[in-house]
Short mmCIF file of C-alpha atoms in Angstrom, two decimals:
data_model
loop_
_atom_site.label_atom_id
_atom_site.label_comp_id
_atom_site.label_asym_id
_atom_site.label_seq_id
_atom_site.Cartn_x
_atom_site.Cartn_y
_atom_site.Cartn_z
CA MET A 175 47.57 -39.15 183.95
CA TYR A 176 47.39 -40.85 180.16
CA PHE A 177 44.17 -42.04 178.62
CA VAL A 178 42.52 -43.49 175.16
CA LEU A 179 39.38 -42.12 173.11
CA THR A 180 37.64 -41.40 170.99
CA ASP A 181 37.13 -37.86 169.58
CA ASN A 182 35.09 -36.38 166.44
CA LYS A 183 36.29 -33.38 164.67
CA THR A 184 35.66 -31.92 161.40
CA VAL A 185 38.77 -31.78 159.28
CA ALA A 186 38.37 -28.32 156.56
CA MET A 187 40.31 -29.70 153.43
CA LYS A 188 41.46 -27.29 150.17
CA PRO A 189 40.74 -28.77 147.12
CA SER A 190 44.34 -29.19 145.97
CA ASP A 191 44.31 -32.10 148.74
CA LEU A 192 41.42 -34.09 147.09
CA GLY A 193 42.94 -36.36 145.08
CA PRO A 194 44.69 -39.78 145.17
CA MET A 195 46.25 -38.50 148.42
CA PHE A 196 43.65 -37.34 149.99
CA ASP A 197 43.41 -40.36 153.10
CA ILE A 198 47.97 -38.48 153.63
CA ARG A 199 46.70 -35.26 153.47
CA LEU A 200 43.57 -35.75 155.66
CA ASP A 201 46.01 -37.07 158.34
CA THR A 202 48.54 -35.15 158.70
CA GLN A 203 45.61 -32.59 158.60
CA LEU A 204 43.82 -33.31 161.84
CA ARG A 205 47.73 -33.95 163.92
CA VAL A 206 48.89 -29.76 162.76
CA GLU A 207 45.23 -29.36 163.52
CA LEU A 208 45.15 -31.48 167.28
CA GLU A 209 48.00 -33.06 168.46
CA GLY A 210 49.57 -30.63 171.39
CA ASN A 211 46.19 -28.97 171.78
CA LEU A 212 43.85 -28.66 174.55
CA SER A 213 40.99 -30.99 174.09
CA LYS A 214 38.12 -28.83 174.65
CA ASN A 215 35.72 -32.20 174.95
CA HIS A 216 38.35 -34.34 177.79
CA ASP A 217 39.57 -31.57 179.98
CA GLY A 218 43.60 -32.61 178.48
CA THR A 219 45.84 -31.90 175.92
CA ILE A 220 45.80 -34.71 172.67
CA VAL A 221 49.04 -35.65 172.73
CA HIS A 222 49.42 -38.19 169.37
CA ILE A 223 47.01 -39.29 167.82
CA ILE A 224 47.00 -43.69 166.71
CA ASN A 225 45.02 -43.77 163.96
CA ILE A 226 40.72 -42.63 161.51
CA VAL A 227 38.38 -44.79 163.02
CA ASP A 228 36.11 -43.50 161.18
CA LYS A 229 35.66 -40.79 158.00
CA SER A 230 32.85 -38.65 155.78
CA LYS A 231 33.16 -38.80 152.65
CA PRO A 232 33.95 -35.01 152.09
CA LYS A 233 30.77 -32.15 151.78
CA ILE A 234 31.74 -29.22 149.78
CA GLN A 235 31.56 -25.17 152.06
CA ASP A 236 29.18 -23.30 149.93
CA GLY A 237 31.41 -20.13 149.09
CA THR A 238 35.26 -21.13 149.88
CA GLY A 239 35.52 -24.77 148.42
CA MET A 240 36.70 -26.22 150.92
CA ALA A 241 35.80 -29.56 151.19
CA LEU A 242 34.31 -30.85 155.57
CA VAL A 243 35.48 -34.22 156.43
CA ASN A 244 34.31 -35.45 159.90
CA VAL A 245 36.34 -37.96 161.10
CA VAL A 246 35.89 -39.94 163.59
CA PHE A 247 40.09 -40.87 165.23
CA GLN A 248 41.26 -42.20 168.66
CA GLY A 249 44.26 -40.71 169.76
CA ILE A 250 46.08 -40.05 173.48
CA ILE A 251 45.84 -37.17 175.79
CA PHE A 252 47.04 -35.27 178.69
CA ARG A 253 45.22 -35.67 182.06
CA PRO A 254 46.17 -34.39 185.54
CA PHE A 255 44.74 -34.85 187.88
CA LYS A 256 44.59 -33.18 191.39
CA ASN A 257 46.90 -34.37 193.96
CA GLU A 258 48.48 -35.70 191.95
CA VAL A 259 52.31 -35.64 192.08
CA MET A 260 54.11 -35.86 189.28
CA ASP A 261 57.92 -34.85 187.83
CA CYS A 262 58.16 -30.96 186.57
CA TRP A 263 60.79 -28.43 185.77
CA VAL A 264 61.31 -25.68 187.74
CA SER A 265 60.98 -22.30 185.46
CA GLU A 266 60.86 -19.50 187.95
CA VAL A 267 60.13 -19.40 192.23
CA SER A 268 59.19 -17.11 193.90
CA LYS A 269 58.29 -16.06 198.07
CA LEU A 270 54.75 -17.02 197.00
CA GLY A 271 54.99 -20.55 195.19
CA PHE A 272 57.21 -21.34 192.52
CA PHE A 273 55.87 -22.31 188.14
CA ALA A 274 57.03 -25.31 186.59
CA TYR A 275 56.06 -27.60 183.62
CA PHE A 276 55.53 -31.31 183.18
CA GLY A 277 54.28 -32.53 180.28
CA PRO A 278 52.36 -29.78 178.52
CA MET A 279 51.00 -28.08 181.20
CA LYS A 280 52.45 -25.35 182.87
CA VAL A 281 51.66 -25.28 186.96
CA PHE A 282 51.88 -22.89 190.22
CA VAL A 283 52.48 -24.55 193.32
CA SER A 284 51.02 -22.22 196.68
CA ARG A 285 53.65 -22.66 199.07
CA SER A 286 50.40 -22.90 201.64
CA SER A 287 50.68 -26.60 199.65
CA MET A 288 53.99 -27.01 200.83
CA PRO A 289 55.55 -29.09 203.56
CA ASP A 290 55.46 -26.73 207.28
CA ASP A 291 59.35 -27.68 207.36
CA VAL A 292 59.92 -25.92 203.59
CA ILE A 293 61.04 -22.58 203.77
CA PHE A 294 61.85 -19.43 201.44
CA ARG A 295 65.04 -18.50 200.63
CA GLU A 296 64.92 -14.84 199.53
CA THR A 297 69.02 -14.69 200.20
CA ALA A 298 70.13 -17.58 198.07
CA THR A 299 71.69 -17.27 195.43
CA PRO A 300 69.25 -18.71 193.07
CA VAL A 301 66.28 -18.24 194.78
CA CYS A 302 64.61 -21.53 196.75
CA TYR A 303 63.51 -23.75 198.98
CA SER A 304 64.64 -25.50 200.91
CA ASP A 305 64.71 -27.92 204.09
CA ALA A 306 66.83 -27.21 207.35
CA ASP A 307 69.07 -29.55 205.78
CA GLN A 308 68.38 -28.25 202.65
CA THR A 309 67.86 -32.15 201.44
CA VAL A 310 65.46 -30.92 199.68
CA VAL A 311 66.17 -27.37 197.12
CA ILE A 312 63.59 -26.48 195.11
CA GLN A 313 65.15 -23.75 192.57
CA GLN A 314 64.72 -22.09 188.60
CA ASP A 315 66.23 -24.91 186.56
CA SER A 316 65.47 -27.43 189.10
CA GLU A 317 63.70 -30.99 188.44
#
């Protein structure tokens, strides 16, 4: 589910960011660009940048004046696997299944993926899925 990864990214820095606070500004820019976004190389969401392992010397980009820095960093990535069981928050329920959030991801759980004893109760308020004795109830805003 959570992994530590080493990856690289080219960060474009403004000329005004060059100077004595460059390392702090580079770290901040890297976090703003990556944390909470999907990793293109690792099929998951980058949750946190742990540290910068290595960085190149800035190279000025022709035409824009931006300083390009290749950064190698370590980060924590959130990547769920198929059939993994997770606690989630239910956001929407319909007769086809329900939508739920866990961490930064939204998933759809199909009716066919639920146990046979769990049925859709359209007349209930709010609509829900539940078993016969209602010990298991899946409704909007439930966990």
